[in-house]
Each structure stands twice: as C-alpha cells, then as structure tokens.
Coordinates of C-alpha atoms in Angstrom, one line a residue:
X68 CA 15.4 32.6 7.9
X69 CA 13.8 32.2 11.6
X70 CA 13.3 28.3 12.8
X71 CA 9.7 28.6 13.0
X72 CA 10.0 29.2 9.2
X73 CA 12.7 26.6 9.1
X74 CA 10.7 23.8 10.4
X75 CA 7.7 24.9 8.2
X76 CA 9.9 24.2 5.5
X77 CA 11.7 20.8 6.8
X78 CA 8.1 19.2 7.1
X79 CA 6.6 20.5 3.7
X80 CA 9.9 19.2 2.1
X81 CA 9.4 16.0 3.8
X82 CA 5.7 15.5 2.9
X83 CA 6.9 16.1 -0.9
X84 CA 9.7 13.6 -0.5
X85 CA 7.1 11.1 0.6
X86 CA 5.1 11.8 -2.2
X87 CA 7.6 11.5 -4.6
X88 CA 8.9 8.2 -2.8
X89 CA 5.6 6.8 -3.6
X90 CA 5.2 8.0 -7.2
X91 CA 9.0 7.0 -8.1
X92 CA 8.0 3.4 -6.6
X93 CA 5.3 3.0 -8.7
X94 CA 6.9 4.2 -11.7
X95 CA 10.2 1.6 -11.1
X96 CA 6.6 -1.4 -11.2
X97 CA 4.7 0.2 -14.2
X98 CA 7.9 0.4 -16.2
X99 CA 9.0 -2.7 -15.5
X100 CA 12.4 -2.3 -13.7
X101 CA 10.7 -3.7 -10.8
X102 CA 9.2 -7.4 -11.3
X103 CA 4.9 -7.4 -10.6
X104 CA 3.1 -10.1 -9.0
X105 CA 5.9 -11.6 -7.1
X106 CA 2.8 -13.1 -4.7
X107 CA 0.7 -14.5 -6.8
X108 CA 1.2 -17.9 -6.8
X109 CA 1.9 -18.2 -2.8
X110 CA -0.7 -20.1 -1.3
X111 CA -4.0 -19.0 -0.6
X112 CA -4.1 -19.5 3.1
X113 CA -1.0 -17.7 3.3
X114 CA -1.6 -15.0 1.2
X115 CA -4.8 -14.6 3.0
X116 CA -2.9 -14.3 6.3
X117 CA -0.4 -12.4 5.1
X118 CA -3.3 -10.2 3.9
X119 CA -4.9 -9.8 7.2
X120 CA -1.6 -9.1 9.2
X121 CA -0.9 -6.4 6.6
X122 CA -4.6 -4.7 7.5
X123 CA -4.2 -5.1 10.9
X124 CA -0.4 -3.9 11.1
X125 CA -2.0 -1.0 8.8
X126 CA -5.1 0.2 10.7
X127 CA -2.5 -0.1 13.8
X128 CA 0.0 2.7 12.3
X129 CA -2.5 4.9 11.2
X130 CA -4.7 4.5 14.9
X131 CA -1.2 5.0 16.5
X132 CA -0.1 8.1 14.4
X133 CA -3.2 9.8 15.5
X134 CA -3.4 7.7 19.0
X135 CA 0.4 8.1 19.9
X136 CA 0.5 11.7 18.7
X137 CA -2.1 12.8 21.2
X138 CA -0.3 11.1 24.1
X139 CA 3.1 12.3 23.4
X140 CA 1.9 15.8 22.7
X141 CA 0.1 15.7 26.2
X142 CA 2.5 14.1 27.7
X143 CA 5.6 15.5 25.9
X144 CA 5.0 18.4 23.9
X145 CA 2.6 20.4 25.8
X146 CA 5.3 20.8 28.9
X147 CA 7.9 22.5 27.0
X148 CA 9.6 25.0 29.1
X149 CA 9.0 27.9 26.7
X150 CA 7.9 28.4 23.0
X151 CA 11.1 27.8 21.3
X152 CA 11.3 24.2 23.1
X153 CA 7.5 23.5 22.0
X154 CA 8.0 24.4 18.2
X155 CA 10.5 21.9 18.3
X156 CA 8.9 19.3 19.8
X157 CA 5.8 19.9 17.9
X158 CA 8.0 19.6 14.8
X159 CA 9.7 16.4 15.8
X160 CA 6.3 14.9 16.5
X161 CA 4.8 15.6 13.1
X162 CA 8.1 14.6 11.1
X163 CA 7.7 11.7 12.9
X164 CA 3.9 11.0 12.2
X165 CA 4.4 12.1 8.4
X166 CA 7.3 9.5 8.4
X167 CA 5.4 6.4 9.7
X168 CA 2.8 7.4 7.4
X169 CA 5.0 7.7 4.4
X170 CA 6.0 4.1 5.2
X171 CA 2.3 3.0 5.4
X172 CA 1.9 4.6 1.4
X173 CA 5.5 3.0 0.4
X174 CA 4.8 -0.2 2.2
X175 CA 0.9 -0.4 0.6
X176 CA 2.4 1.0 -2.8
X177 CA 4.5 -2.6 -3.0
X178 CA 2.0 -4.9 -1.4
X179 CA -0.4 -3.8 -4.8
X180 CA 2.4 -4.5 -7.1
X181 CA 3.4 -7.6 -5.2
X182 CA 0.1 -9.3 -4.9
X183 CA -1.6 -7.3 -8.0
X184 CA -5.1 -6.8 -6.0
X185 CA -5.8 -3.1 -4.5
X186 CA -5.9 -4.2 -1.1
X187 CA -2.3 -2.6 -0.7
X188 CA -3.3 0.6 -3.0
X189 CA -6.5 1.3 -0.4
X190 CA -4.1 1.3 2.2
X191 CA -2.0 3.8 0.9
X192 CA -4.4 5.9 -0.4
X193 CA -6.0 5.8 3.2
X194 CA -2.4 6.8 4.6
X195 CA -2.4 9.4 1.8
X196 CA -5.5 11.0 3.3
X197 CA -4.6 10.6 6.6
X198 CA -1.5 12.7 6.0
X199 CA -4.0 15.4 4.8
X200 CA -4.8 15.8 8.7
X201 CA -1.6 15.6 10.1
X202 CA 0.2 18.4 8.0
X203 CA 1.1 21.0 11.3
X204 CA 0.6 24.8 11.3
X205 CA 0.9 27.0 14.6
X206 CA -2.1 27.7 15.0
X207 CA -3.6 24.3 15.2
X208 CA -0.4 23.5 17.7
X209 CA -1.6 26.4 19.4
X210 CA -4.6 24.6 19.4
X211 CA -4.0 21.4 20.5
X212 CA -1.8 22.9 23.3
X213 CA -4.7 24.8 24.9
X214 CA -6.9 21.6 24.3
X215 CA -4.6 19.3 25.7
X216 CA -3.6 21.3 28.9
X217 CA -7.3 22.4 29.5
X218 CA -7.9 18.9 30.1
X219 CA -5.7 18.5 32.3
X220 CA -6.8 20.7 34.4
X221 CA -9.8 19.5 34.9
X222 CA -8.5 15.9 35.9

C-alpha cells in the first residue's frame, strides 16, 4: 500500500473514530452509566457564564481550524521541498483539524448531557458539519497549494 493511500486511510479512520467517540458518549448518558444533569442546579449567573465562555471558546476552535489551517498551510505546508514532504504535511494538518474538531463534538456532546439544554448539542452538531469541509483529498490540496502560493506571488 503507497503512503498517499496510507494517509487517505489514517484520516478516514480517524474521522470514524471521532464519530464513534461521540456516539459511544452519548450512549454511556442515555443509558444511564453516565449521571445527566450534573449542572442543573449551579447558579444561574454562573451557568450563564459558563455558557457564554463555552460559545465563545467554541466559535474560537472552529474560526481557528479553518483560520489556523490557512496560515499554516501557507506558511507551512505549501513550502514543502517536494511532493512526498507536502502530502505529509498536508496530512498532519488535517489530522490535526479533524482532531480539534472531534474535541469540539465530544466536548458539546457532554455540555448537553451535563446541563440538559441543546446549547452543547448545537455546538457539536456545528463541529459535525464543519468536519464535512475539512475531510482532505489531493486534489483540493492540490488546490489550496496553487491558491495559496498564487497569492503569494502577487504580494
């Protein structure tokens, strides 16, 4: 099996990992191994802050997989002596993207359970369709690399 074909099948392996993270999480709360509600008698001007740091934090991770990704692979992936060294890279960069999201579902998948409101089940359904956009194939690395170097240029 080549690499290229190796790291196609690293990330798709990872993305069902995260997806079955997620599902086995809210399985453990809907059978009741894990304990619901475990917020909701804190106090409402905490919860409420804890609520908005949680959004914030959120809408942060996603801005910054997207964000973060684009100046890494500028900076990063796009000057990678020769192909082998850029499929790498670009492989790194999307495990790593897939990864934060996959914490952003987990992470939303316990807030709902903990506070038992669907502020923390929008989030991670908003991860979940965020990591519809950041699945990698070569030819959108292809892509991004003549995108990102193009505009380079002309600075």
């Amino acid at each position: 099996m080549s690499d290229k074909t190796n790291s196609g099948l690293r990330i798709r392996i990872l993305y069902a990992a995260m997806l079955a993270v997620v599902v086995g999480v809210v399985l453990l709360y809907e059978y009741g191994i894990l304990p619901e509600g475990r917020m909701v008698g804190v106090d409402p001007s905490a919860k409420y802050i804890f609520d908005v740091l949680f959004l914030f934090v959120s809408g942060g991770i996603i801005i910054g997989s997207f964000k973060g990704y684009e100046w890494l692979f500028r900076h990063w992936v796009a000057k990678a002596p020769d192909a082998s060294q850029l499929a790498k890279r670009h492989t790194r960069l999307s495990v790593l993207r897939l990864a934060l999201l996959a914490l952003l579902m987990v992470v939303g998948t316990i807030y709902k359970y903990g506070t038992l409101e669907n502020t923390g089940m929008y989030i991670g359904l908003i991860a979940f369709l965020t990591s519809f956009f950041c699945l990698p194939s070569r030819s959108k690395m292809a892509e991004e690399r003549a995108h990102y170097t193009d505009g380079e240029s002309e600075q």
